[in-house]
Amino acid sequence: MSDSAPLLQMQDVVAGYSDSDLVLNHVTLEAAPGKVTAVLGPNGSGKSTSLRVLYGFLSPREGRILLDGSDITETSPQERLELGISLLPQGRSTFPEMTVEENLELGGWLWRHDRARLRRAVEDTFERYPKLADLRKRHAGSLSGGQQRILEIARTLILDPSVLLIDEPSVGLAPVLVNEVYQDLEALKDDGRTILLVDQNVQAAAHLADYIYTLAYGKNDVHGDTEAFEGQLGDVIRSWLRI
Ligand code: ADP
């Protein structure tokens, strides 16, 4: 881990989707404040499951989740959202029949009883994403894949989270759109947000990341500062092909 104390930690977590399966086998991940931490590994190694545990969708059987040193293991996803943790889930998560604006409002549902605050947050988001503002009355389902992904990212920002958990942001996108999405993630890092990122696009994720963890078979494999991985990443990926 890098010099500053981690903001979000998953400590020695054991988790699975049923009593009989073991998907995470004593996994530890730490995200330093204001940095991008990438979690890489072959398919099925437990990356998305780690994000689900960090967001509270799945309770660990053993181990703890800490936010800024406080134990939040027993908190719900809603409570984690209130604490400033936001998740961009894998796959399409916009509502196609709803407009861009309505989709953004849904991202701010915690403030649904404070209409003025919610509207302000939506307008702030449009200021940040002028291209989305031009599309505000369009149904999300009519947007291109790249526009939808930007909308999904924008929606995770409505409540102004300090920690972003991002699952496979580049999946299904053409290379030029992957670049656009990653430029956006870079800007979020420049804002000082803490990002924990999972992506099959290892090159893109590693390029953005300050720190890299790798998982294999639901266990921690190698980890270190991104520079420490320079020149080694190819070997690491080749080792996954043998798994
Ligand atoms: P990765 O993100 O590294 O591809 P996942 O965390 O998605 O890996 O999956 C790890 C393991 O957990 C896989 O064996 C997968 O089949 C299993 N798994 C993932 N999601 C579920 C689920 N909802 N129910 C049961 N098993 C699941």
PDB file of N, CA, C and O in Angstrom, residues 10 38 41 46 48-49 54 62 93 100 115 146 164 166:
ATOM      1  N   MET A  10     -10.769  -3.612   2.539  1.00  0.00           N
ATOM      2  CA  MET A  10     -11.429  -4.905   2.679  1.00  0.00           C
ATOM      3  C   MET A  10     -10.366  -5.793   3.318  1.00  0.00           C
ATOM      4  O   MET A  10      -9.316  -6.018   2.718  1.00  0.00           O
ATOM      5  N   ALA A  38      -6.531  -0.318  -9.071  1.00  0.00           N
ATOM      6  CA  ALA A  38      -7.133  -1.260 -10.021  1.00  0.00           C
ATOM      7  C   ALA A  38      -7.045  -2.664  -9.454  1.00  0.00           C
ATOM      8  O   ALA A  38      -6.028  -3.048  -8.863  1.00  0.00           O
ATOM      9  N   GLY A  41      -7.380  -9.307 -12.903  1.00  0.00           N
ATOM     10  CA  GLY A  41      -7.298 -10.761 -12.765  1.00  0.00           C
ATOM     11  C   GLY A  41      -8.130 -11.426 -13.832  1.00  0.00           C
ATOM     12  O   GLY A  41      -8.949 -10.769 -14.479  1.00  0.00           O
ATOM     13  N   GLY A  46     -12.934 -13.170  -8.924  1.00  0.00           N
ATOM     14  CA  GLY A  46     -13.559 -12.570  -7.744  1.00  0.00           C
ATOM     15  C   GLY A  46     -13.523 -11.051  -7.712  1.00  0.00           C
ATOM     16  O   GLY A  46     -13.809 -10.440  -6.677  1.00  0.00           O
ATOM     17  N   SER A  48     -15.456  -8.667  -9.388  1.00  0.00           N
ATOM     18  CA  SER A  48     -16.772  -8.033  -9.208  1.00  0.00           C
ATOM     19  C   SER A  48     -17.347  -8.365  -7.836  1.00  0.00           C
ATOM     20  O   SER A  48     -17.992  -7.521  -7.203  1.00  0.00           O
ATOM     21  N   THR A  49     -17.121  -9.586  -7.408  1.00  0.00           N
ATOM     22  CA  THR A  49     -17.609  -9.976  -6.082  1.00  0.00           C
ATOM     23  C   THR A  49     -16.982  -9.084  -5.003  1.00  0.00           C
ATOM     24  O   THR A  49     -17.652  -8.668  -4.055  1.00  0.00           O
ATOM     25  N   LEU A  54     -17.670  -4.724  -1.061  1.00  0.00           N
ATOM     26  CA  LEU A  54     -17.307  -3.370  -0.620  1.00  0.00           C
ATOM     27  C   LEU A  54     -18.516  -2.440  -0.608  1.00  0.00           C
ATOM     28  O   LEU A  54     -18.587  -1.509   0.187  1.00  0.00           O
ATOM     29  N   GLU A  62     -16.376 -13.828   6.755  1.00  0.00           N
ATOM     30  CA  GLU A  62     -15.289 -13.454   7.674  1.00  0.00           C
ATOM     31  C   GLU A  62     -14.673 -12.175   7.147  1.00  0.00           C
ATOM     32  O   GLU A  62     -14.769 -11.887   5.961  1.00  0.00           O
ATOM     33  N   SER A  93     -26.931  -0.093 -16.743  1.00  0.00           N
ATOM     34  CA  SER A  93     -27.711   0.176 -15.537  1.00  0.00           C
ATOM     35  C   SER A  93     -28.619   1.394 -15.680  1.00  0.00           C
ATOM     36  O   SER A  93     -29.220   1.834 -14.715  1.00  0.00           O
ATOM     37  N   VAL A 100     -32.660  11.078 -19.920  1.00  0.00           N
ATOM     38  CA  VAL A 100     -31.338  11.279 -19.316  1.00  0.00           C
ATOM     39  C   VAL A 100     -31.497  11.974 -17.958  1.00  0.00           C
ATOM     40  O   VAL A 100     -30.932  11.569 -16.940  1.00  0.00           O
ATOM     41  N   ARG A 115     -36.171  18.308  -3.043  1.00  0.00           N
ATOM     42  CA  ARG A 115     -36.241  18.525  -4.488  1.00  0.00           C
ATOM     43  C   ARG A 115     -35.220  19.569  -4.961  1.00  0.00           C
ATOM     44  O   ARG A 115     -34.570  19.396  -5.976  1.00  0.00           O
ATOM     45  N   GLY A 146     -21.522   4.616 -25.818  1.00  0.00           N
ATOM     46  CA  GLY A 146     -20.590   5.507 -25.112  1.00  0.00           C
ATOM     47  C   GLY A 146     -21.333   6.561 -24.302  1.00  0.00           C
ATOM     48  O   GLY A 146     -20.975   6.846 -23.151  1.00  0.00           O
ATOM     49  N   LEU A 164     -15.500   5.897  -5.349  1.00  0.00           N
ATOM     50  CA  LEU A 164     -16.215   5.318  -6.492  1.00  0.00           C
ATOM     51  C   LEU A 164     -15.727   3.893  -6.717  1.00  0.00           C
ATOM     52  O   LEU A 164     -14.521   3.665  -6.870  1.00  0.00           O
ATOM     53  N   ILE A 166     -15.935   1.062  -9.411  1.00  0.00           N
ATOM     54  CA  ILE A 166     -16.281   1.057 -10.838  1.00  0.00           C
ATOM     55  C   ILE A 166     -15.989  -0.300 -11.447  1.00  0.00           C
ATOM     56  O   ILE A 166     -14.842  -0.758 -11.453  1.00  0.00           O
TER      57      ILE A 166
END
